[in-house]
Short mmCIF file of C-alpha atoms in Angstrom, two decimals:
data_model
loop_
_atom_site.label_atom_id
_atom_site.label_comp_id
_atom_site.label_asym_id
_atom_site.label_seq_id
_atom_site.Cartn_x
_atom_site.Cartn_y
_atom_site.Cartn_z
CA MET V 1 0.00 0.00 0.00
CA SER V 2 2.80 2.40 0.93
CA ASP V 3 4.52 1.68 -2.40
CA ALA V 4 1.40 2.76 -4.29
CA PHE V 5 1.24 6.03 -2.37
CA ALA V 6 4.99 6.57 -2.82
CA THR V 7 4.57 6.27 -6.59
CA MET V 8 1.77 8.84 -6.57
CA PHE V 9 3.74 11.26 -4.39
CA THR V 10 6.78 10.88 -6.64
CA SER V 11 4.68 11.65 -9.72
CA ILE V 12 3.17 14.69 -8.03
CA ASN V 13 6.58 16.01 -6.98
CA THR V 14 8.01 15.38 -10.45
CA THR V 15 5.15 17.36 -12.00
CA LYS V 16 5.60 20.25 -9.56
CA GLU V 17 9.35 20.28 -10.15
CA ALA V 18 8.82 20.39 -13.93
CA ILE V 19 6.46 23.33 -13.51
CA SER V 20 8.86 25.20 -11.22
CA THR V 21 11.88 24.69 -13.49
CA LYS V 22 10.55 24.60 -17.05
CA LEU V 23 7.76 27.16 -16.84
CA PRO V 24 10.10 30.10 -16.00
CA ILE V 25 12.33 29.16 -18.95
CA ALA V 26 9.37 28.99 -21.32
CA ILE V 27 8.04 32.32 -20.04
CA ALA V 28 11.46 33.95 -20.43
CA ASP V 29 11.60 32.70 -24.03
CA ILE V 30 8.13 34.09 -24.74
CA LYS V 31 9.07 37.47 -23.27
CA ALA V 32 12.28 37.50 -25.30
CA VAL V 33 10.35 36.94 -28.53
CA PHE V 34 7.99 39.82 -27.83
CA LYS V 35 10.75 42.15 -26.69
CA THR V 36 13.16 41.32 -29.52
CA HIS V 37 10.77 41.21 -32.44
CA PHE V 38 7.91 43.45 -31.37
CA ALA V 39 9.40 45.84 -28.78
CA SER V 40 6.63 44.84 -26.38
CA GLU V 41 6.11 47.19 -23.47
CA GLY V 42 5.84 44.25 -21.07
CA LEU V 43 2.11 43.64 -20.76
CA ASP V 44 3.00 39.92 -20.53
CA TYR V 45 -0.50 38.57 -21.09
CA ILE V 46 0.59 35.04 -22.02
CA PRO V 47 3.17 34.72 -19.20
CA LYS V 48 0.59 35.93 -16.68
CA GLN V 49 -1.99 33.47 -17.99
CA PHE V 50 0.46 30.59 -17.77
CA ASN V 51 1.58 31.62 -14.28
CA ASP V 52 -2.06 31.82 -13.22
CA GLY V 53 -3.02 28.49 -14.76
CA PHE V 54 -0.01 26.48 -13.65
CA GLY V 55 -0.08 28.21 -10.27
CA ARG V 56 -3.51 26.71 -9.70
CA ILE V 57 -2.22 23.33 -10.86
CA VAL V 58 0.48 23.49 -8.17
CA LEU V 59 -2.12 24.44 -5.56
CA GLY V 60 -4.28 21.55 -6.73
CA LEU V 61 -1.36 19.13 -6.53
CA ASN V 62 -0.56 20.36 -3.02
CA ASP V 63 -4.18 19.85 -2.00
CA LEU V 64 -4.22 16.37 -3.55
CA THR V 65 -1.00 15.53 -1.69
CA THR V 66 -2.60 16.57 1.59
CA LYS V 67 -5.72 14.52 0.93
CA LEU V 68 -3.68 11.48 -0.10
CA GLN V 69 -1.53 11.82 3.01
CA THR V 70 -4.67 11.78 5.16
CA LEU V 71 -5.96 8.70 3.35
CA ARG V 72 -2.60 6.97 3.65
CA LEU V 73 -2.38 7.65 7.39
CA ALA V 74 -5.88 6.22 7.85
CA LEU V 75 -4.96 3.08 5.92
CA ASP V 76 -1.72 2.75 7.88
CA ALA V 77 -3.66 3.03 11.13
CA ALA V 78 -6.04 0.32 9.99
CA GLY V 79 -3.10 -1.88 9.05
CA THR V 80 -1.45 -1.34 12.43
CA GLN V 81 -4.65 -2.27 14.22
CA ALA V 82 -4.92 -5.42 12.13
CA GLY V 83 -1.62 -6.53 13.63
CA GLY V 84 0.16 -7.36 10.41
CA VAL V 85 -2.47 -9.57 8.81
CA THR V 86 -2.18 -9.88 5.06
CA GLU V 87 -5.56 -8.37 4.34
CA LEU V 88 -7.56 -5.72 6.12
CA THR V 89 -11.05 -6.62 7.12
CA GLU V 90 -13.95 -4.51 5.96
CA ALA V 91 -14.73 -3.62 9.54
CA LEU V 92 -11.26 -2.22 10.18
CA VAL V 93 -11.32 -0.23 6.98
CA LYS V 94 -14.68 1.29 7.87
CA GLN V 95 -13.41 2.05 11.36
CA TYR V 96 -10.29 3.96 10.27
CA VAL V 97 -10.89 5.03 6.68
CA LYS V 98 -13.86 7.34 6.79
CA PRO V 99 -15.82 7.88 3.55
CA ALA V 100 -15.02 11.57 3.78
CA PHE V 101 -11.34 10.75 3.18
CA ILE V 102 -12.21 9.05 -0.10
CA TYR V 103 -14.60 11.81 -1.13
CA GLU V 104 -11.96 14.45 -0.42
CA VAL V 105 -9.41 12.65 -2.62
CA VAL V 106 -11.96 12.32 -5.42
CA PHE V 107 -12.97 15.95 -5.01
CA SER V 108 -9.32 17.04 -5.08
CA ILE V 109 -8.72 15.06 -8.28
CA ASN V 110 -11.82 16.55 -9.91
CA GLN V 111 -10.77 20.00 -8.78
CA LEU V 112 -7.33 19.45 -10.30
CA LYS V 113 -8.98 18.45 -13.57
CA ALA V 114 -11.02 21.65 -13.41
CA TYR V 115 -7.81 23.66 -13.41
CA LEU V 116 -6.68 22.22 -16.76
CA PRO V 117 -9.14 23.94 -19.16
CA VAL V 118 -7.69 27.41 -18.52
CA ILE V 119 -4.24 26.20 -19.56
CA LYS V 120 -5.71 24.57 -22.63
CA TYR V 121 -7.57 27.82 -23.34
CA THR V 122 -4.35 29.84 -23.11
CA ILE V 123 -2.60 27.50 -25.53
CA ASP V 124 -5.54 27.15 -27.92
CA SER V 125 -6.38 30.86 -27.98
CA THR V 126 -2.73 31.79 -28.50
CA LEU V 127 -2.45 29.34 -31.39
CA GLU V 128 -5.72 30.63 -32.81
CA ASN V 129 -4.44 34.20 -32.66
CA ILE V 130 -1.12 33.17 -34.21
CA ASN V 131 -3.07 31.56 -37.06
CA LEU V 132 -5.03 34.80 -37.48
CA ALA V 133 -1.76 36.70 -37.66
CA ASP V 134 -0.29 34.21 -40.15
CA ASP V 135 -3.31 34.45 -42.44
CA TYR V 136 -3.22 38.23 -42.24
CA LEU V 137 0.49 38.38 -43.02
CA LEU V 138 -0.08 36.21 -46.08
CA LEU V 139 -2.70 38.67 -47.32
CA VAL V 140 -0.40 41.61 -46.68
CA GLN V 141 2.48 39.77 -48.35
CA LYS V 142 0.40 39.03 -51.43
CA ALA V 143 -0.86 42.60 -51.70
CA SER V 144 2.62 43.92 -51.02
CA ASN V 145 4.10 41.78 -53.78
CA GLN V 146 1.46 43.07 -56.17
CA SER V 147 2.26 46.63 -55.12
CA ALA V 148 5.96 45.88 -55.53
CA ASP V 149 5.28 44.75 -59.11
CA VAL V 150 3.43 48.00 -59.75
CA SER V 151 6.23 49.94 -58.08
CA GLY V 152 8.80 48.21 -60.27
CA THR V 153 6.87 49.20 -63.37
CA VAL V 154 6.52 52.77 -62.13
CA LEU V 155 10.22 53.04 -61.31
CA ALA V 156 11.10 51.63 -64.73
CA SER V 157 9.00 54.39 -66.29
CA VAL V 158 10.95 57.03 -64.39
CA LYS V 159 14.23 55.43 -65.41
CA ASN V 160 13.12 55.43 -69.03
CA ALA V 161 12.49 59.17 -68.73
CA THR V 162 15.83 59.94 -67.05
CA ASP V 163 17.73 57.68 -69.46
CA ALA V 164 16.08 59.34 -72.45
CA LEU V 165 16.96 62.76 -71.05
CA ALA V 166 20.60 61.85 -70.43
CA ILE V 167 20.99 60.18 -73.83
CA ASP V 168 19.45 63.15 -75.60
CA VAL V 169 21.68 65.65 -73.78
CA LYS V 170 24.85 63.66 -74.45
CA ALA V 171 23.98 63.03 -78.08
CA GLY V 172 23.12 66.68 -78.65
CA VAL V 173 26.22 68.11 -76.97
CA ASP V 174 28.48 65.49 -78.57
CA SER V 175 27.10 66.34 -82.01
CA TYR V 176 27.89 70.01 -81.35
CA ALA V 177 31.40 69.06 -80.20
CA LEU V 178 31.95 67.10 -83.40
CA GLU V 179 30.59 69.95 -85.47
CA TYR V 180 32.82 72.41 -83.67
CA SER V 181 35.87 70.24 -84.32
CA GLY V 182 35.11 70.51 -88.03
CA VAL V 183 34.80 74.30 -87.78
CA ALA V 184 38.10 74.56 -85.89
CA ALA V 185 39.85 72.35 -88.45
CA ASP V 186 38.54 74.46 -91.32
CA ILE V 187 39.83 77.60 -89.62
CA GLN V 188 43.28 76.08 -89.25
CA ASN V 189 43.25 75.39 -92.99
CA LEU V 190 42.69 79.03 -93.95
CA THR V 191 45.53 80.25 -96.19
CA HIS V 192 46.65 83.62 -94.83
CA ILE V 193 45.17 84.17 -91.41
CA GLY V 194 47.74 82.09 -89.58
CA ALA V 195 50.39 84.71 -90.36
CA ALA V 196 48.50 87.48 -88.54
CA PRO V 197 50.09 88.33 -85.15
CA ALA V 198 46.63 88.51 -83.53
CA PHE V 199 45.76 84.98 -84.68
CA SER V 200 47.14 83.65 -81.39
CA ASN V 201 44.16 85.30 -79.70
CA VAL V 202 41.87 83.42 -82.06
CA THR V 203 43.55 80.11 -81.34
CA GLY V 204 43.17 80.85 -77.63
CA ALA V 205 39.44 81.31 -78.11
CA LEU V 206 39.25 78.13 -80.18
CA SER V 207 41.05 76.25 -77.42
CA SER V 208 38.60 77.60 -74.83
CA PHE V 209 35.66 76.33 -76.90
CA ARG V 210 37.33 72.92 -76.97
CA ASP V 211 37.89 73.02 -73.19
CA VAL V 212 34.19 73.64 -72.62
CA PHE V 213 33.29 70.60 -74.70
CA ASN V 214 35.99 68.46 -73.07
CA LYS V 215 34.64 69.30 -69.61
CA THR V 216 31.33 67.69 -70.53
CA GLN V 217 33.17 64.40 -71.01
CA THR V 218 35.37 64.61 -67.92
CA GLU V 219 32.94 66.13 -65.40
CA ARG V 220 29.49 67.19 -66.47
CA TYR V 221 28.15 63.91 -67.85
CA THR V 222 29.23 62.02 -64.74
CA ALA V 223 27.66 64.63 -62.46
CA MET V 224 24.43 64.57 -64.48
CA ASP V 225 24.21 60.78 -64.29
CA GLY V 226 24.70 60.93 -60.51
CA GLN V 227 22.01 63.58 -60.07
CA LEU V 228 19.48 61.60 -62.09
CA GLN V 229 20.39 58.43 -60.18
CA THR V 230 19.78 60.26 -56.89
CA LEU V 231 16.31 61.13 -58.14
CA LEU V 232 15.69 57.48 -59.01
CA ASN V 233 16.96 56.35 -55.60
CA THR V 234 14.65 58.79 -53.82
CA ILE V 235 11.63 57.49 -55.68
CA ALA V 236 12.71 53.85 -55.27
CA ASN V 237 13.11 54.26 -51.51
CA ALA V 238 9.66 55.80 -51.18
CA LEU V 239 8.06 53.11 -53.32
CA SER V 240 9.69 50.36 -51.28
CA VAL V 241 8.06 51.46 -47.99
CA GLY V 242 5.65 48.72 -46.98
CA ASN V 243 6.69 46.60 -49.96
CA ALA V 244 9.07 43.68 -49.83
CA THR V 245 9.14 40.58 -51.93
CA THR V 246 10.51 38.36 -49.16
CA THR V 247 9.43 39.84 -45.85
CA VAL V 248 6.80 42.34 -44.81
CA SER V 249 7.60 44.35 -41.74
CA SER V 250 7.02 47.79 -40.31
CA PRO V 251 6.46 49.22 -36.82
CA LEU V 252 2.78 49.59 -37.66
CA LEU V 253 2.40 45.98 -38.77
CA ASP V 254 4.44 44.76 -35.80
CA SER V 255 2.11 46.64 -33.45
CA LEU V 256 -0.98 44.98 -34.90
CA ILE V 257 0.58 41.50 -34.90
CA LEU V 258 1.79 41.96 -31.32
CA THR V 259 -1.70 42.93 -30.24
CA VAL V 260 -3.26 39.72 -31.52
CA ILE V 261 -0.55 37.19 -30.64
CA GLU V 262 0.12 38.48 -27.13
CA ASN V 263 -3.36 37.13 -26.32
CA GLY V 264 -4.66 39.99 -24.22
CA LYS V 265 -8.32 40.18 -23.31
CA TYR V 266 -8.99 42.58 -26.21
CA ALA V 267 -6.64 40.86 -28.67
CA GLN V 268 -9.11 39.81 -31.36
CA PHE V 269 -11.33 42.86 -30.89
CA CYS V 270 -8.42 45.26 -31.46
CA PHE V 271 -7.03 43.15 -34.29
CA ASN V 272 -10.33 43.22 -36.17
CA LYS V 273 -10.79 46.89 -35.39
CA TYR V 274 -7.52 47.97 -36.98
CA MET V 275 -6.52 45.27 -39.46
CA GLY V 276 -8.31 47.00 -42.37
CA LEU V 277 -6.71 50.37 -41.65
CA VAL V 278 -3.26 48.83 -41.35
CA PHE V 279 -3.76 46.83 -44.54
CA GLY V 280 -4.76 49.97 -46.41
CA PHE V 281 -1.89 51.96 -44.97
CA LEU V 282 0.69 49.34 -45.94
CA THR V 283 -0.58 48.36 -49.37
CA SER V 284 -2.41 51.34 -50.84
CA LEU V 285 0.31 53.94 -50.44
CA SER V 286 2.62 52.63 -53.14
CA ASP V 287 -0.27 52.37 -55.60
CA ASN V 288 -1.20 56.00 -55.01
CA LEU V 289 2.42 57.06 -55.30
CA GLY V 290 2.19 56.08 -58.95
CA LEU V 291 0.16 59.25 -59.47
CA CYS V 292 2.99 61.29 -57.96
CA VAL V 293 5.47 59.59 -60.26
CA ASP V 294 3.34 60.20 -63.35
CA LYS V 295 3.49 63.94 -62.72
CA GLU V 296 7.28 63.88 -62.51
CA ILE V 297 7.63 61.79 -65.66
CA ILE V 298 5.68 64.45 -67.57
CA ARG V 299 7.93 67.13 -66.09
CA LEU V 300 11.08 65.21 -66.96
CA GLU V 301 9.88 64.89 -70.54
CA TYR V 302 9.23 68.62 -70.63
CA LEU V 303 12.69 69.22 -69.15
CA GLN V 304 14.17 67.17 -71.97
CA GLU V 305 12.39 69.37 -74.51
CA THR V 306 13.52 72.50 -72.67
CA LEU V 307 17.14 71.35 -72.62
CA ALA V 308 17.01 70.80 -76.36
CA THR V 309 15.86 74.41 -76.76
CA VAL V 310 18.58 75.69 -74.44
CA ARG V 311 21.14 73.58 -76.25
CA ILE V 312 20.30 75.26 -79.56
CA LEU V 313 21.57 78.51 -78.07
CA LEU V 314 25.10 77.05 -78.03
CA LEU V 315 25.25 76.73 -81.80
CA PRO V 316 25.30 80.43 -82.79
CA ASP V 317 28.46 81.03 -80.74
CA TYR V 318 30.67 78.97 -83.03
CA GLU V 319 28.78 78.11 -86.22
CA ASP V 320 29.83 81.33 -88.05
CA LEU V 321 33.45 81.39 -86.89
CA PHE V 322 34.80 79.99 -90.14
CA ASN V 323 32.79 82.35 -92.35
CA GLU V 324 33.77 85.37 -90.23
CA LEU V 325 37.46 84.53 -90.22
CA SER V 326 37.32 83.69 -93.93
CA ILE V 327 36.50 87.34 -94.57
CA CYS V 328 39.68 88.34 -92.75
CA ASP V 329 41.60 85.65 -94.61
CA SER V 330 40.49 87.13 -97.93
CA LEU V 331 42.21 90.45 -97.17
CA THR V 332 45.47 90.72 -99.09
CA THR V 333 47.04 93.59 -97.16
CA PRO V 334 48.86 92.18 -94.09
CA HIS V 335 48.03 95.04 -91.71
CA LYS V 336 44.38 94.96 -92.79
CA LEU V 337 44.35 91.20 -92.19
CA ASP V 338 45.83 91.65 -88.73
CA GLU V 339 43.42 94.46 -87.87
CA CYS V 340 40.51 92.25 -88.90
CA VAL V 341 41.75 89.33 -86.81
CA GLN V 342 42.52 91.63 -83.88
CA ALA V 343 39.02 93.09 -83.96
CA LEU V 344 37.28 89.72 -84.11
CA SER V 345 39.45 88.05 -81.46
CA GLY V 346 38.39 90.64 -78.89
CA PHE V 347 34.76 89.68 -79.42
CA TYR V 348 35.57 85.98 -79.48
CA ALA V 349 36.98 86.11 -75.95
CA GLU V 350 33.62 87.40 -74.70
CA VAL V 351 31.65 84.97 -76.86
CA VAL V 352 33.53 81.92 -75.60
CA ALA V 353 33.09 83.08 -71.99
CA ASN V 354 29.34 83.32 -72.51
CA PHE V 355 29.40 79.97 -74.31
CA GLY V 356 30.90 78.40 -71.20
CA LEU V 357 28.23 80.00 -69.02
CA LYS V 358 25.45 78.69 -71.25
CA MET V 359 26.92 75.18 -71.13
CA GLN V 360 27.16 75.48 -67.36
CA TYR V 361 23.55 76.67 -67.19
CA LEU V 362 22.45 73.68 -69.27
CA PHE V 363 23.82 71.20 -66.74
CA GLU V 364 22.91 73.29 -63.70
CA LEU V 365 19.32 73.24 -64.94
CA ILE V 366 19.46 69.44 -64.94
CA GLU V 367 20.92 69.42 -61.41
CA THR V 368 18.38 71.83 -59.95
CA GLU V 369 15.42 70.23 -61.69
CA ALA V 370 16.44 66.70 -60.62
CA ALA V 371 16.59 67.89 -57.00
CA ALA V 372 13.30 69.76 -57.39
CA SER V 373 11.67 66.68 -58.90
CA ALA V 374 12.77 64.56 -55.93
CA ASN V 375 11.39 67.08 -53.46
CA ARG V 376 8.12 67.47 -55.34
CA PHE V 377 7.73 63.69 -55.32
CA LEU V 378 8.39 63.50 -51.57
CA ILE V 379 5.82 66.24 -50.94
CA CYS V 380 3.28 64.34 -53.02
CA ASN V 381 4.25 61.21 -51.09
CA GLU V 382 3.48 62.83 -47.74
CA LEU V 383 0.19 64.23 -48.98
CA ALA V 384 -0.76 60.77 -50.26
CA LYS V 385 -0.27 59.41 -46.75
CA VAL V 386 -2.49 62.13 -45.31
CA ASN V 387 -5.21 61.51 -47.88
CA LEU V 388 -5.11 57.73 -47.58
CA VAL V 389 -5.68 57.38 -43.86
CA GLU V 390 -7.13 59.49 -41.13
CA PHE V 391 -4.17 58.78 -38.85
CA THR V 392 -0.43 59.17 -39.11
CA GLU V 393 1.51 55.94 -38.70
CA THR V 394 2.53 56.91 -35.17
CA ASP V 395 -1.04 57.80 -34.19
CA LEU V 396 -2.28 54.49 -35.56
CA ILE V 397 0.36 52.55 -33.62
CA ASN V 398 -0.57 54.38 -30.42
CA SER V 399 -4.27 53.71 -30.99
CA ILE V 400 -3.66 50.00 -31.51
CA ARG V 401 -1.62 49.67 -28.34
CA ALA V 402 -4.11 51.74 -26.34
CA CYS V 403 -6.88 49.43 -27.54
CA ALA V 404 -4.86 46.39 -26.47
CA LEU V 405 -4.46 47.90 -23.01
CA THR V 406 -7.86 49.45 -22.31
CA GLY V 407 -10.24 47.95 -24.85
CA PRO V 408 -13.10 49.56 -26.80
CA THR V 409 -13.64 53.30 -26.94
CA ALA V 410 -15.84 55.52 -29.07
CA ASP V 411 -13.06 57.99 -29.83
CA ASP V 412 -10.91 56.04 -32.27
#
């Protein structure tokens, strides 16, 4: 008889020891997950529920131990009275083992069983909420991937516009550079003008024209490409917010997921209250940003047309050089030839200076407009956020967490 009780007491103690050693580790792991991945403020709903549920199990096991001890002592007393006989008589059992002892053991066992459903509820409800979160994340992921596809198409459209602009500028300026090289070569082939003392001033001006064109190759094209790439990066970064092809994460989404999986008393209520707003905030923004991008594509195309017009202003500064100097070259009197060259070279110095300023303006216009385009897009981006949802992201996060803590209100 004692062996049977010893086995039961050992099982009870083993169970209590497992609860006292393994439960704190499990709770610490749960807290670590919430703190690490969701920056939980320590509401600890699941740990508290487990502590409550298993705490009652321990109390129930203690009560069962007490009741079993009472029953065992009664049986031992009956055995002692029997004087070591192999079997107790019914009379001795009835004398020492009162029915109340048996009822109390049965009641304690039933009471212990009654403590189990709350633990099962904690586990089942947590798993249910995790499944809700998983299903929701799949929906967000799918919508986000679709938005990412749209964003990729939109970004490609912007790149097409910036590439077309850069190609057009380079092709136009390079064609002028090639044309100028022909003009300069023709001037060098004039018969008499090279003998004029003032011709060195002309060659200086010709060299300055060449320097302006050379600078486009060594500096200006690279700078232009970088400025247009910065514009693309700005738009790409904005379009990528809330969109990811492998993972979907944001403080707003984390707040909603935390609210449902931490299994608070308002978990599902708050989740259902805000899941539509969060979904719209995360997935609709990039779609609406396409409208912002469309405006800038039109403006980039207009900029390309404007640059072509500005570029035309470069041509008059050098296209008549050969014809003008040919007139001087046709003069047969040396001093008249030199006077002609001297007179023109003074103007050429001013013309080439202005030519350099116009070339500088051409590329500065690209720089300033690329920066302006990025800022206009970001402004449109912010306004899209305001128009899409009633709340800012921070306000929405705060509302979700307040709901998790205090439950329903009529104000949000």
